[in-house]
Coordinates of C-alpha atoms in Angstrom, one line a residue:
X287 CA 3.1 44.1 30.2
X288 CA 0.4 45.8 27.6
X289 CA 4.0 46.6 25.4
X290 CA 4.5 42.3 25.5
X291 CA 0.8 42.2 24.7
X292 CA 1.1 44.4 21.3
X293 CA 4.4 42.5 20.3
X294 CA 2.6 39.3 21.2
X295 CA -0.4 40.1 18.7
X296 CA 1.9 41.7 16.3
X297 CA 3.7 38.0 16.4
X298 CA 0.7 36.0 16.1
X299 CA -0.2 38.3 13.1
X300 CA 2.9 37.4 11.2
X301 CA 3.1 33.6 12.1
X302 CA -0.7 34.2 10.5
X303 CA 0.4 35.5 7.3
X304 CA 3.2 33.3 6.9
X305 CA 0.9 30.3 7.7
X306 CA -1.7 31.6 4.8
X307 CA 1.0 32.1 2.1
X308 CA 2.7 29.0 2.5
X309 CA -1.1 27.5 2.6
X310 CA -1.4 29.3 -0.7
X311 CA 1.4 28.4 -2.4
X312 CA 0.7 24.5 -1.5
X313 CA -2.4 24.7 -2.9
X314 CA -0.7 26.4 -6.2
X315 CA 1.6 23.5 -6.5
X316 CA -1.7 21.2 -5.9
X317 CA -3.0 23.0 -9.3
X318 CA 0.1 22.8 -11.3
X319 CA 0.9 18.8 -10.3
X320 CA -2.7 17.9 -10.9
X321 CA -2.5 19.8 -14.4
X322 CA 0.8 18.3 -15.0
X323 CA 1.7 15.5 -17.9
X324 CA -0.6 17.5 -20.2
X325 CA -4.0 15.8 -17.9
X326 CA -7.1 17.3 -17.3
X327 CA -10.2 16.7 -15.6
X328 CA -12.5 17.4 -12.5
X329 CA -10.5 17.5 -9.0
X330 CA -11.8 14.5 -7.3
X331 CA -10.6 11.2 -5.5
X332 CA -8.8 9.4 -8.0
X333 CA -6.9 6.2 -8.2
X334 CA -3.6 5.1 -9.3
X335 CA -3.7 3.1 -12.8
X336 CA -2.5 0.0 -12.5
X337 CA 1.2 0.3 -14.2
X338 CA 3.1 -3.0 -14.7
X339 CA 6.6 -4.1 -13.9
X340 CA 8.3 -2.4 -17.5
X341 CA 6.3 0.1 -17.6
X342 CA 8.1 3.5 -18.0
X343 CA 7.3 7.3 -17.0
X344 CA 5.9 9.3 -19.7
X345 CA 8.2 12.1 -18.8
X346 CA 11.7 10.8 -19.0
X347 CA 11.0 7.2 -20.7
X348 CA 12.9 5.9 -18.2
X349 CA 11.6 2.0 -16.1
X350 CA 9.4 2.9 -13.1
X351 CA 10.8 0.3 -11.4
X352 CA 14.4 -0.4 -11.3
X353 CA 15.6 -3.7 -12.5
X354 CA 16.1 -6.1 -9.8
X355 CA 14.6 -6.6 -6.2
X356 CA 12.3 -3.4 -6.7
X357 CA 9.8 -5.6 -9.3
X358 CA 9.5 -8.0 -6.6
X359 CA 6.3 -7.8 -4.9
X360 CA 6.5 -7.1 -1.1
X361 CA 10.2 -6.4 -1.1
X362 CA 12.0 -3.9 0.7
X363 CA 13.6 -2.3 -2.5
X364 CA 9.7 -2.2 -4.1
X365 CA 8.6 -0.3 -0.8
X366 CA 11.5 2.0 -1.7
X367 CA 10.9 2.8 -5.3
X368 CA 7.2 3.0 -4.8
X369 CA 8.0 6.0 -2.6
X370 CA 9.7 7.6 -5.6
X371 CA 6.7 7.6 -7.4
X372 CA 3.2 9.7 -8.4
X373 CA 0.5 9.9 -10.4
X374 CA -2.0 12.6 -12.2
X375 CA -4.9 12.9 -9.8
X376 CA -6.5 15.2 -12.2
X377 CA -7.3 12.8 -14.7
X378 CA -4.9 10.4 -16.8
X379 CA -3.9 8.5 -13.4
X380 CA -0.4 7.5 -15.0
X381 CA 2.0 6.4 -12.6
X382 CA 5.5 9.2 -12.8
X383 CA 8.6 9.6 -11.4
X384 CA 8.2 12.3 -8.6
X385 CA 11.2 14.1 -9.6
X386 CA 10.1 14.3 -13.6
X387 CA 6.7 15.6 -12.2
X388 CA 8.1 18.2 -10.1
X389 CA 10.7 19.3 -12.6
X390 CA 8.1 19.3 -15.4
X391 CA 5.6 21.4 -13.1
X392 CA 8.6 23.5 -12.2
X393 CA 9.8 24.3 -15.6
X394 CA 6.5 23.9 -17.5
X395 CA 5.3 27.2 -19.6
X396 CA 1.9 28.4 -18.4

């Protein structure tokens, strides 16, 4: 029984660690998304800027919003596409593609 007890503990340790690095390396994506799009500013609660229908992402150029159901207000397809999107909380609060943000966080140079 004390041999469970050290393997126990030794577990517990490890789940611990594991726990704290992937902690860590959330809160190091946090840092790069909030400094993404070239944005700066303090970290604090910070709202969406209101983006209109045509509006586009200033990563890819491409529409926000697809064309179609998604630009109607309180449809299903709008729900949808709203999912697919972001926005700098550090600062510039412009709306983003999720996918341009991550891959411009991921292949941004430091």
């Amino acid at each position: 029984t004390r041999q469970r007890d050290v393997e126990k503990r030794e577990r517990e340790a490890k789940q611990a660690e594991r726990r704290a690095a992937l902690e860590a390396k959330r809160q190091h994506r946090s840092r790069q998304n909030d400094s993404a799009a070239g944005c700066s500013g303090a970290r604090e609660e910070i709202e969406r800027l209101p983006f209109a229908e045509d509006d586009t992402c200033p990563i890819c150029c491409d529409f926000l919003l697809p064309e179609g159901p998604a630009r109607e207000d309180g449809s299903r397809e709008r729900k949808a596409a709203m999912r697919l999107l972001t926005f700098c909380k550090s600062g510039c609060r412009r709306t983003m593609h999720s996918q341009c943000m991550k891959h411009w966080a991921d292949h941004r140079v430091s």
